[in-house]
Amino acid sequence: MKRGQARRILLCGAAAACLLAGHAAARSDLVNIPAGSLKAALDAFIRQTGAQLIYNVDDVAELATPGLRGVPADRALSQLLAGTGMSASRDRSGAVIISRATGAAAAGEILPPETVVVTGSRILGAQERSTPVTSLPTEQLLATTPGGIPEALDKMPIFMGGSTPNNATTGANGRGNNAPGYFLNLRDLGAIRTLILEDGHRVPGTFYDTTVDIDMLPQMLVSRVEVVAGGASAVYGSDAVAGVVNFVLDRAFTGFKAVASGGISGQADARALRLGVAGGEDILPGGHLIWSVEYHNRAALPDAAARPLGNLGTSIVGSGTAANPYTLVRGIRQSNTAPGGLVVSGPGKGLQFLSDGSLAPFDQGMPTATANFAIGGDGGIEHNEYLLPAFSTGQVFAHYNQVVTPSITAYVQARYSLARSYEAGQIFTNVNGSGISTNGASAQYPITIYSGNAFLTPAAQAFLFPAGGPTSFQMNRMDNDLMSRLALDQHTGALAVSAGLQGQGPASLNWDVNFTHGETRTQLITRNNVDTARFYAALDAVRDPATSKIVCNVDLTAPGAFPGCVPLNLFGQSAAVVNGSNASQAALDYVGVTTSWTAHNDMDDFSANLTGDVLDLPAGPVKFAAGSEYRFARLQVDTSTPGNTFNPQYLRLAPPGTFAPTAASPDGSFPPADLAHFKEVLSGAAGSETVAEANLELDVPLVKDLPLARLISADGAMRYTDYHVGGMDPAGSGFVKTGFASSTWKLGLAWQVTDDLSLRATRSRDIRAPTLWDLFQGPNTTTSGVSDALTGVSGSANTQAIGNPNLSPEVAHNTTAGLIYEPGWLAGARVKLDYFHIDIIDEIAGVSGASNIVQSLCLASPGGSSPYCALIQRPVSYNDTSALNFPTLYYSQPQNFQHQWTEGYDFEASYQADVSDWAGQGAMLGLRLLWTHTSFLKTRGLPGWVVTNVAGSANAPGDALPADKVALIASFVRGSLSVDLLERYYGPLHPSPNSNLIFARSVANLPEWFQTDINIAVALGGSQSSGSIFLNVSNLLDAQPGVFQVPSYTGSPGMNYPVVPYEDIIGRYFTLGVRYRM
């Protein structure tokens, strides 16, 4: 044994003796130790049991343990060390030696060892040195959040902007195409830039963009979650730009455990159920099996009116200038529409249809600075919308480990998960054009009603079509009766199978090989999606001259063109029920069809790694890790609507001359902004890639056991990656091939100044490679309102998003610097502070022709030669200013053009102590504070774009980033009782990241948000090791969210709930459950 190691062991032994003498009175039959640092936990074990433990400070200082609650002393130590990579053995004197499992153990009874690799390095035995790692024990996460590990992680300050089933976010074009489940987002840089691992191996993506729903991982068997808050591409590969989240499984678990809980809100809704069982046992000589089965669900909140902000109709109006500042208003209605139909031409202009089909005056409300948005009145608004979707997840998991020889272990693992989300509601708006004879500008699904429509009352027919008057009129309508029927039913099934070998070679060498196969199938089924052609065929209702029955006009003019057509009555809405319709059920069923898309992701990943010592230096051995990886991935997206183009043939759509005539429809074609279905359907895609990687990592001790330099070490890593990609060109030119290569690296320095203080720093180059969806997404068309700067016309236009096979990897440079302080004068205390700076260049983001900047760049180019001109399709020329030149189509395509950079710091402080002196025998107190401060998160786009800073503001309804986010976790354990409290803080928000915009006083900053969650558990049989009954109250004080709307939101009134994602929209929530273990 080296002299420095012996000295530390002797010092630890002396400290243990002092602790034993000072706390002999606190001994108890049951051990209670909060989750946290293993060093502090071992000290607490000594104080509570009087046992003599000897350990090396360097071995345990950076390790974490899930803690203990009410565990008998004879079983406590083995549970305390489970999953840490440390083993315990008893020497001849009776003292217990705590040592690394990979080293030689003293003779005697040995607890089963487990090799551990701290996330951030593949080197066996490496500690948290240069790279910041936050360890979150499962017990600590679930103590305050019984809803599961994903929900608990989403509450941690370092995560922000991720997608969860608890977010009520809706885009301007409504719901749909959102990934169901929990998708973590480190530092609000995007879930796509956060790499998810399971026991150090890449988890196959569960969505078409390769992001991972962590709710599909086996939560019952996760021992801890480790978060690397910094670039790790050199160690783990692409996507680790913001960092890595590693779920570490308890592969050595033995026994049986179960959980059952039910939840309900204080308003008796949003009911939830969670069930789970897990087991572990030795079944063959040298073999060990662990398994789990889990299921949980939560009911929907189907009516936003059940919450205070549900039907406020909030909106930001104005243009953000000094002359017309942005103003927050409530009670907004879309004043150019009415739920029952608003006549906008002819003798009845300005009248609306009531529920009985009669005509009545229309109250336009009080105008605002934004066209067609008014306060109050009879205008349209989406109401009684779904606030939260219903969701459920079920999974089965098994892992079998077999010792083949004394130095080789084989394993096989399988997991299957199924997730579902369901919600309903959508905006359908029929808006006619301005009357200008153009190509359909400012029109969206316009309605033209012709004289003789069979559903008009005789009085309405006579008034609207007087003798010698017009033969048709135009009607605007917000189709609440149709939109409330639209349902989005999304399913994701994920299968992952892996197998591998692990072994020890000569000397210090260790090796492993692993193969993982993953398959994911995601399907979105949209029911009652209005078929545009059927809608217009059914809307044009007349009486059959031969039978006097109400029929579709097209059945008389083009028999057989629309078989089964059922006439549709859209005059007024039924007053019998909310969002009721005057149309027959048969007509609603005829126009509402089922559309769908299905995405298949496949991945085969083979990796091999070798670790060990290269040579011995005076300060210790030089450790290395080398590896290679080969990965094949495939994406196939199939859609029910390959071409989303509406065909107006045979339909009577508009008065002659209103729209440009075509051969198929000589009386007028339809605005190009109209799609085959009211709700867009995801397009197809097909592509595959092969990725070959090689990596090397070194850990070099430089100086040891000097004054103010107990240990200084340097570490580095490098990785070379080669991509070969092929797929169907989204532009339609057939199969294309492409490829790119990239190198990443990392340098780190760790300086153990004293036993109490250590410093660290890293610098790395990281990448995110474009996904197959980025490269090969087929044309996906959506409709939105635009204001064309060239022609001065405002209206609706299509935007067609397509992939870009010419993308290259994003490149990021990460810098971290920090310290760890564990004061010897305060046992159980630990403080960490880490600075971070991330700079991403060539970031992949969409460039749309609808952008005013893009239009300006096009117009400024000689003869329209700019490549940005190709993103705008006009009928005349790139620079003709007439109304006829309103764009017929915009293109949106991902490009490597964006620059994003962020800076801030992470602070963590923890303390755990035996408080028996004042709280009773065996009482333990644990405190942990996590604080993330984001100084800025800036984004620069195309030339001429304003640099935005989203830190302390919001960029969209679902994208808010408080500058400060804090979580305080407090736990108290005494005997069979435990109390855990989580207090969260989020700083105030400004409504826009653009500092150039002007806001009126009505648009105040969103104030700080505080939320308190509490959990009370009582042990079964007096021992927490056997399980507990618990009651959890989330949002204990029933804090109510503030109203927050952003100028960038352009959707119709009532479409989104005006609350940022982290503020609780459910309210006080109760969960009662039981955990059992044997």
Short mmCIF file of C-alpha atoms in Angstrom, two decimals, residues 185-576:
data_model
loop_
_atom_site.label_atom_id
_atom_site.label_comp_id
_atom_site.label_asym_id
_atom_site.label_seq_id
_atom_site.Cartn_x
_atom_site.Cartn_y
_atom_site.Cartn_z
CA ASN A 185 -34.28 19.36 -22.45
CA LEU A 186 -30.99 20.39 -20.84
CA ARG A 187 -30.53 24.17 -20.58
CA ASP A 188 -33.42 24.80 -23.01
CA LEU A 189 -31.15 24.01 -25.97
CA GLY A 190 -33.59 21.44 -27.31
CA ALA A 191 -34.29 17.82 -26.44
CA ILE A 192 -32.52 16.87 -29.68
CA ARG A 193 -29.26 18.11 -28.10
CA THR A 194 -29.60 16.03 -24.92
CA LEU A 195 -28.23 12.49 -25.18
CA ILE A 196 -30.09 9.81 -23.21
CA LEU A 197 -28.15 6.77 -21.95
CA GLU A 198 -29.04 3.62 -20.06
CA ASP A 199 -26.08 2.20 -18.15
CA GLY A 200 -23.80 4.20 -20.40
CA HIS A 201 -25.30 2.98 -23.69
CA ARG A 202 -27.25 5.08 -26.19
CA VAL A 203 -31.02 4.59 -25.92
CA PRO A 204 -32.77 4.17 -29.30
CA GLY A 205 -35.00 7.11 -30.19
CA THR A 206 -38.71 6.76 -29.52
CA PHE A 207 -39.92 9.52 -31.87
CA TYR A 208 -39.30 10.13 -35.55
CA ASP A 209 -36.70 12.81 -34.77
CA THR A 210 -34.75 10.30 -32.57
CA THR A 211 -35.57 12.02 -29.26
CA VAL A 212 -36.27 9.66 -26.34
CA ASP A 213 -39.33 9.42 -24.13
CA ILE A 214 -37.68 8.58 -20.81
CA ASP A 215 -41.02 7.39 -19.46
CA MET A 216 -40.38 4.21 -21.44
CA LEU A 217 -37.37 3.21 -19.34
CA PRO A 218 -37.74 0.68 -16.45
CA GLN A 219 -38.21 3.10 -13.57
CA MET A 220 -38.67 0.44 -10.89
CA LEU A 221 -35.06 -0.69 -11.39
CA VAL A 222 -33.29 2.66 -11.80
CA SER A 223 -30.95 3.23 -8.85
CA ARG A 224 -29.92 6.77 -9.78
CA VAL A 225 -29.87 9.27 -12.62
CA GLU A 226 -26.62 11.03 -13.45
CA VAL A 227 -26.62 14.28 -15.39
CA VAL A 228 -23.53 15.54 -17.19
CA ALA A 229 -24.08 19.25 -17.66
CA GLY A 230 -21.57 19.84 -20.40
CA GLY A 231 -20.46 18.60 -23.79
CA ALA A 232 -19.75 14.88 -23.91
CA SER A 233 -19.66 14.05 -27.63
CA ALA A 234 -16.04 12.92 -27.45
CA VAL A 235 -17.02 10.28 -24.89
CA TYR A 236 -20.51 9.26 -26.04
CA GLY A 237 -20.98 10.56 -29.59
CA SER A 238 -23.38 12.87 -31.40
CA ASP A 239 -26.21 14.76 -29.67
CA ALA A 240 -24.35 15.33 -26.38
CA VAL A 241 -24.13 19.08 -27.02
CA ALA A 242 -26.00 20.23 -23.93
CA GLY A 243 -25.05 17.14 -21.95
CA VAL A 244 -25.94 13.57 -21.07
CA VAL A 245 -28.60 12.00 -18.88
CA ASN A 246 -27.64 8.47 -17.81
CA PHE A 247 -30.13 6.12 -16.15
CA VAL A 248 -28.17 3.67 -14.01
CA LEU A 249 -29.97 0.39 -13.32
CA ASP A 250 -29.65 -1.66 -10.16
CA ARG A 251 -28.56 -4.86 -11.91
CA ALA A 252 -27.73 -6.52 -8.60
CA PHE A 253 -31.22 -6.03 -7.16
CA THR A 254 -32.41 -9.06 -5.22
CA GLY A 255 -35.88 -9.52 -3.79
CA PHE A 256 -39.28 -8.22 -4.72
CA LYS A 257 -40.86 -4.77 -4.64
CA ALA A 258 -44.14 -3.26 -5.70
CA VAL A 259 -45.84 0.12 -5.85
CA ALA A 260 -49.48 1.10 -6.17
CA SER A 261 -50.80 4.64 -6.03
CA GLY A 262 -53.74 6.72 -7.10
CA GLY A 263 -54.04 10.46 -7.56
CA ILE A 264 -56.75 13.07 -7.88
CA SER A 265 -56.77 16.85 -8.05
CA GLY A 266 -58.42 19.13 -5.54
CA GLN A 267 -61.15 19.64 -8.14
CA ALA A 268 -61.80 15.91 -8.40
CA ASP A 269 -60.35 15.49 -11.90
CA ALA A 270 -57.09 14.47 -13.61
CA ARG A 271 -57.23 11.08 -11.89
CA ALA A 272 -54.05 9.01 -12.09
CA LEU A 273 -53.08 5.42 -11.41
CA ARG A 274 -49.65 3.86 -11.04
CA LEU A 275 -48.89 0.14 -10.64
CA GLY A 276 -45.53 -1.58 -10.73
CA VAL A 277 -43.75 -4.73 -9.65
CA ALA A 278 -40.09 -5.71 -9.90
CA GLY A 279 -37.98 -8.61 -8.83
CA GLY A 280 -34.44 -9.93 -8.77
CA GLU A 281 -33.12 -13.38 -8.04
CA ASP A 282 -30.33 -15.87 -8.70
CA ILE A 283 -31.74 -18.59 -10.93
CA LEU A 284 -28.67 -20.51 -12.13
CA PRO A 285 -25.16 -20.89 -10.77
CA GLY A 286 -23.60 -17.54 -11.55
CA GLY A 287 -26.80 -16.14 -13.06
CA HIS A 288 -28.96 -13.25 -11.92
CA LEU A 289 -32.26 -12.04 -13.31
CA ILE A 290 -33.98 -8.72 -12.73
CA TRP A 291 -37.37 -7.85 -14.19
CA SER A 292 -40.14 -5.28 -13.92
CA VAL A 293 -43.67 -4.61 -15.13
CA GLU A 294 -45.11 -1.11 -14.88
CA TYR A 295 -48.23 0.77 -15.90
CA HIS A 296 -49.48 4.26 -15.21
CA ASN A 297 -52.02 6.66 -16.64
CA ARG A 298 -53.58 10.03 -16.10
CA ALA A 299 -56.99 11.14 -17.25
CA ALA A 300 -57.38 14.16 -19.48
CA LEU A 301 -58.56 17.61 -18.55
CA PRO A 302 -61.05 17.80 -21.44
CA ASP A 303 -62.42 21.27 -20.73
CA ALA A 304 -60.18 24.27 -20.13
CA ALA A 305 -63.18 26.08 -18.68
CA ALA A 306 -62.69 23.90 -15.59
CA ARG A 307 -59.72 26.13 -14.72
CA PRO A 308 -59.78 29.91 -14.06
CA LEU A 309 -57.96 30.94 -17.25
CA GLY A 310 -59.79 28.57 -19.58
CA ASN A 311 -62.01 30.95 -21.52
CA LEU A 312 -60.23 34.27 -21.05
CA GLY A 313 -59.45 34.74 -24.71
CA THR A 314 -56.16 36.55 -24.01
CA SER A 315 -54.04 37.96 -26.79
CA ILE A 316 -51.23 40.42 -27.44
CA VAL A 317 -52.36 43.04 -29.95
CA GLY A 318 -50.42 45.78 -31.67
CA SER A 319 -47.15 45.82 -33.60
CA GLY A 320 -44.55 46.42 -30.86
CA THR A 321 -43.64 49.93 -31.97
CA ALA A 322 -43.75 53.17 -30.02
CA ALA A 323 -46.76 54.24 -32.08
CA ASN A 324 -48.54 50.91 -31.65
CA PRO A 325 -47.09 49.08 -28.63
CA TYR A 326 -47.99 45.53 -27.75
CA THR A 327 -50.95 45.41 -25.38
CA LEU A 328 -52.42 42.49 -23.44
CA VAL A 329 -56.18 42.25 -23.75
CA ARG A 330 -58.75 39.74 -22.58
CA GLY A 331 -62.07 38.68 -23.98
CA ILE A 332 -60.69 38.63 -27.52
CA ARG A 333 -62.92 37.39 -30.32
CA GLN A 334 -62.15 36.92 -34.00
CA SER A 335 -64.43 39.65 -35.30
CA ASN A 336 -64.46 38.55 -38.93
CA THR A 337 -66.08 35.21 -38.04
CA ALA A 338 -69.12 33.99 -36.14
CA PRO A 339 -69.74 30.48 -34.75
CA GLY A 340 -72.99 30.18 -36.70
CA GLY A 341 -71.76 31.99 -39.81
CA LEU A 342 -71.24 35.68 -40.65
CA VAL A 343 -72.49 37.05 -43.95
CA VAL A 344 -69.72 39.17 -45.48
CA SER A 345 -71.19 40.07 -48.89
CA GLY A 346 -74.53 40.94 -50.51
CA PRO A 347 -77.68 42.35 -48.90
CA GLY A 348 -77.09 40.49 -45.64
CA LYS A 349 -73.53 41.72 -45.07
CA GLY A 350 -72.92 42.14 -41.35
CA LEU A 351 -75.62 39.69 -40.23
CA GLN A 352 -75.04 36.36 -38.49
CA PHE A 353 -76.94 33.11 -38.37
CA LEU A 354 -78.44 32.13 -35.00
CA SER A 355 -79.03 28.61 -33.76
CA ASP A 356 -82.46 28.38 -35.43
CA GLY A 357 -81.07 29.48 -38.79
CA SER A 358 -82.52 32.99 -38.60
CA LEU A 359 -80.52 36.15 -39.31
CA ALA A 360 -79.61 38.69 -36.62
CA PRO A 361 -77.29 41.68 -36.26
CA PHE A 362 -73.64 40.87 -35.52
CA ASP A 363 -71.81 42.68 -32.72
CA GLN A 364 -68.23 43.20 -33.89
CA GLY A 365 -67.01 44.12 -30.41
CA MET A 366 -64.45 46.79 -29.59
CA PRO A 367 -61.70 46.93 -32.24
CA THR A 368 -58.06 46.52 -31.21
CA ALA A 369 -54.76 47.42 -32.85
CA THR A 370 -54.71 44.01 -34.54
CA ALA A 371 -57.01 43.52 -37.51
CA ASN A 372 -59.98 41.19 -36.93
CA PHE A 373 -59.26 40.91 -33.20
CA ALA A 374 -61.90 42.63 -31.04
CA ILE A 375 -62.75 42.71 -27.36
CA GLY A 376 -66.14 41.12 -26.73
CA GLY A 377 -68.86 40.94 -29.31
CA ASP A 378 -70.17 37.93 -31.21
CA GLY A 379 -66.92 36.93 -32.93
CA GLY A 380 -65.56 33.43 -32.92
CA ILE A 381 -63.44 31.90 -30.17
CA GLU A 382 -62.37 28.36 -29.42
CA HIS A 383 -63.79 27.39 -26.07
CA ASN A 384 -64.13 24.31 -23.90
CA GLU A 385 -60.95 22.96 -25.44
CA TYR A 386 -58.85 20.09 -24.08
CA LEU A 387 -56.45 21.48 -21.52
CA LEU A 388 -54.32 18.36 -20.98
CA PRO A 389 -54.29 15.11 -22.92
CA ALA A 390 -55.03 11.72 -21.47
CA PHE A 391 -51.90 9.60 -21.48
CA SER A 392 -50.79 6.15 -20.41
CA THR A 393 -47.59 4.12 -20.47
CA GLY A 394 -46.99 0.42 -19.94
CA GLN A 395 -43.74 -1.51 -20.08
CA VAL A 396 -42.07 -4.82 -19.39
CA PHE A 397 -38.35 -5.24 -18.80
CA ALA A 398 -35.92 -8.05 -18.08
CA HIS A 399 -32.15 -8.29 -17.72
CA TYR A 400 -30.24 -11.53 -17.22
CA ASN A 401 -26.60 -11.63 -16.17
CA GLN A 402 -24.53 -14.86 -16.33
CA VAL A 403 -21.01 -15.49 -15.11
CA VAL A 404 -19.39 -17.54 -17.89
CA THR A 405 -15.89 -17.80 -16.44
CA PRO A 406 -14.30 -16.14 -13.42
CA SER A 407 -13.31 -13.26 -15.68
CA ILE A 408 -16.15 -13.11 -18.25
CA THR A 409 -19.80 -12.20 -17.74
CA ALA A 410 -22.52 -12.30 -20.38
CA TYR A 411 -25.85 -10.54 -20.32
CA VAL A 412 -29.03 -10.15 -22.34
CA GLN A 413 -31.68 -7.50 -21.88
CA ALA A 414 -35.08 -6.72 -23.41
CA ARG A 415 -37.63 -3.96 -22.99
CA TYR A 416 -40.96 -3.22 -24.61
CA SER A 417 -42.94 -0.08 -23.90
CA LEU A 418 -46.20 1.31 -25.18
CA ALA A 419 -47.33 4.91 -24.69
CA ARG A 420 -50.56 6.59 -25.74
CA SER A 421 -51.88 10.14 -25.64
CA TYR A 422 -55.32 11.37 -26.60
CA GLU A 423 -56.78 14.85 -26.96
CA ALA A 424 -59.48 16.54 -29.00
CA GLY A 425 -60.25 19.96 -30.43
CA GLN A 426 -58.92 22.14 -33.21
CA ILE A 427 -59.52 25.49 -34.87
CA PHE A 428 -61.35 25.34 -38.21
CA THR A 429 -62.00 28.80 -39.64
CA ASN A 430 -63.66 29.68 -42.94
CA VAL A 431 -62.54 33.15 -44.05
CA ASN A 432 -63.28 34.72 -47.43
CA GLY A 433 -61.00 37.03 -49.36
CA SER A 434 -61.02 40.79 -49.47
CA GLY A 435 -62.98 40.89 -52.72
CA ILE A 436 -59.92 41.73 -54.81
CA SER A 437 -59.72 39.56 -57.92
CA THR A 438 -56.48 37.84 -56.94
CA ASN A 439 -55.29 34.30 -56.64
CA GLY A 440 -57.14 33.88 -53.38
CA ALA A 441 -55.15 36.07 -51.04
CA SER A 442 -56.65 36.49 -47.57
CA ALA A 443 -58.97 33.52 -48.10
CA GLN A 444 -58.90 30.29 -46.12
CA TYR A 445 -61.46 27.57 -46.75
CA PRO A 446 -63.93 30.26 -47.93
CA ILE A 447 -67.63 29.52 -48.04
CA THR A 448 -69.86 30.65 -50.90
CA ILE A 449 -73.59 30.06 -50.44
CA TYR A 450 -75.72 29.96 -53.57
CA SER A 451 -79.33 30.93 -54.01
CA GLY A 452 -81.58 27.99 -53.41
CA ASN A 453 -79.48 26.38 -50.69
CA ALA A 454 -81.87 23.88 -49.16
CA PHE A 455 -81.00 24.69 -45.54
CA LEU A 456 -81.79 28.41 -45.75
CA THR A 457 -85.06 29.36 -44.09
CA PRO A 458 -87.63 30.89 -46.48
CA ALA A 459 -87.15 34.26 -44.76
CA ALA A 460 -83.38 34.11 -45.15
CA GLN A 461 -83.69 33.03 -48.81
CA ALA A 462 -85.96 35.96 -49.58
CA PHE A 463 -83.82 38.53 -47.77
CA LEU A 464 -80.44 37.40 -49.03
CA PHE A 465 -81.47 36.86 -52.65
CA PRO A 466 -83.91 39.56 -53.70
CA ALA A 467 -85.12 39.69 -57.28
CA GLY A 468 -82.40 40.99 -59.55
CA GLY A 469 -79.82 40.73 -56.78
CA PRO A 470 -76.72 38.56 -56.45
CA THR A 471 -77.01 34.81 -56.86
CA SER A 472 -74.57 34.01 -54.05
CA PHE A 473 -73.06 35.42 -50.88
CA GLN A 474 -69.91 34.69 -48.91
CA MET A 475 -69.90 33.57 -45.30
CA ASN A 476 -67.17 33.48 -42.65
CA ARG A 477 -67.46 30.92 -39.89
CA MET A 478 -65.56 29.51 -36.91
CA ASP A 479 -66.50 25.86 -36.95
CA ASN A 480 -66.70 25.07 -33.25
CA ASP A 481 -69.13 22.25 -34.02
CA LEU A 482 -66.69 20.61 -36.41
CA MET A 483 -63.46 21.32 -34.56
CA SER A 484 -64.63 19.89 -31.25
CA ARG A 485 -65.04 16.49 -32.92
CA LEU A 486 -61.47 16.26 -34.16
CA ALA A 487 -59.51 13.75 -32.05
CA LEU A 488 -55.76 13.13 -32.00
CA ASP A 489 -54.85 9.61 -30.88
CA GLN A 490 -51.13 8.96 -30.76
CA HIS A 491 -49.41 5.64 -29.99
CA THR A 492 -45.73 4.83 -29.58
CA GLY A 493 -44.39 1.31 -29.24
CA ALA A 494 -40.70 0.82 -28.51
CA LEU A 495 -38.72 -2.43 -28.43
CA ALA A 496 -35.07 -2.56 -27.36
CA VAL A 497 -33.01 -5.74 -27.12
CA SER A 498 -29.35 -5.83 -26.17
CA ALA A 499 -26.71 -8.42 -25.40
CA GLY A 500 -23.08 -8.25 -24.47
CA LEU A 501 -19.99 -9.57 -22.78
CA GLN A 502 -17.88 -8.01 -20.06
CA GLY A 503 -14.54 -9.29 -18.95
CA GLN A 504 -11.22 -8.73 -17.25
CA GLY A 505 -7.96 -9.21 -19.08
CA PRO A 506 -4.43 -9.41 -17.82
CA ALA A 507 -3.20 -6.79 -15.38
CA SER A 508 -5.70 -3.96 -15.09
CA LEU A 509 -7.42 -4.39 -18.45
CA ASN A 510 -11.20 -4.57 -18.67
CA TRP A 511 -13.23 -5.00 -21.85
CA ASP A 512 -16.81 -5.12 -23.00
CA VAL A 513 -18.74 -5.61 -26.21
CA ASN A 514 -22.38 -4.68 -26.63
CA PHE A 515 -25.06 -4.99 -29.30
CA THR A 516 -28.37 -3.14 -29.16
CA HIS A 517 -31.30 -3.43 -31.52
CA GLY A 518 -34.09 -0.89 -31.23
CA GLU A 519 -37.40 -0.55 -33.04
CA THR A 520 -39.92 2.23 -32.54
CA ARG A 521 -43.29 2.71 -34.17
CA THR A 522 -45.12 6.01 -33.67
CA GLN A 523 -48.57 6.54 -35.13
CA LEU A 524 -50.88 9.53 -35.01
CA ILE A 525 -54.48 8.83 -35.95
CA THR A 526 -56.58 11.93 -36.57
CA ARG A 527 -60.28 11.20 -36.44
CA ASN A 528 -62.98 13.49 -37.85
CA ASN A 529 -60.42 15.40 -39.88
CA VAL A 530 -62.54 17.41 -42.31
CA ASP A 531 -62.01 16.32 -45.91
CA THR A 532 -61.96 19.58 -47.89
CA ALA A 533 -63.48 18.19 -51.08
CA ARG A 534 -66.27 16.42 -49.19
CA PHE A 535 -66.85 19.56 -47.14
CA TYR A 536 -67.59 21.67 -50.22
CA ALA A 537 -69.56 18.95 -51.91
CA ALA A 538 -71.80 18.57 -48.84
CA LEU A 539 -72.04 22.32 -48.19
CA ASP A 540 -73.61 23.01 -51.60
CA ALA A 541 -77.02 21.55 -50.69
CA VAL A 542 -80.03 21.82 -53.04
CA ARG A 543 -83.38 20.12 -53.51
CA ASP A 544 -83.56 17.41 -56.13
CA PRO A 545 -86.14 18.64 -58.68
CA ALA A 546 -87.34 15.09 -59.21
CA THR A 547 -87.81 14.05 -55.57
CA SER A 548 -87.72 17.35 -53.59
CA LYS A 549 -85.22 15.69 -51.25
CA ILE A 550 -82.21 17.64 -50.05
CA VAL A 551 -79.17 16.41 -51.94
CA CYS A 552 -75.64 17.55 -52.75
CA ASN A 553 -75.57 19.71 -55.87
CA VAL A 554 -72.66 17.71 -57.25
CA ASP A 555 -74.88 14.60 -57.32
CA LEU A 556 -76.93 16.39 -59.97
CA THR A 557 -74.09 18.02 -61.91
CA ALA A 558 -71.51 15.24 -61.75
CA PRO A 559 -73.20 12.01 -60.60
CA GLY A 560 -70.77 9.56 -59.04
CA ALA A 561 -68.03 12.11 -58.41
CA PHE A 562 -68.77 12.11 -54.66
CA PRO A 563 -70.54 8.85 -53.84
CA GLY A 564 -72.47 8.86 -50.58
CA CYS A 565 -72.44 12.65 -50.26
CA VAL A 566 -74.61 13.85 -47.35
CA PRO A 567 -75.77 17.52 -47.35
CA LEU A 568 -74.26 19.66 -44.58
CA ASN A 569 -76.11 22.42 -42.72
CA LEU A 570 -73.75 25.09 -41.33
CA PHE A 571 -76.32 27.84 -40.70
CA GLY A 572 -76.09 28.44 -36.96
CA GLN A 573 -74.96 26.09 -34.23
CA SER A 574 -77.18 24.00 -32.00
CA ALA A 575 -77.93 25.63 -28.66
CA ALA A 576 -78.73 22.29 -27.02
#
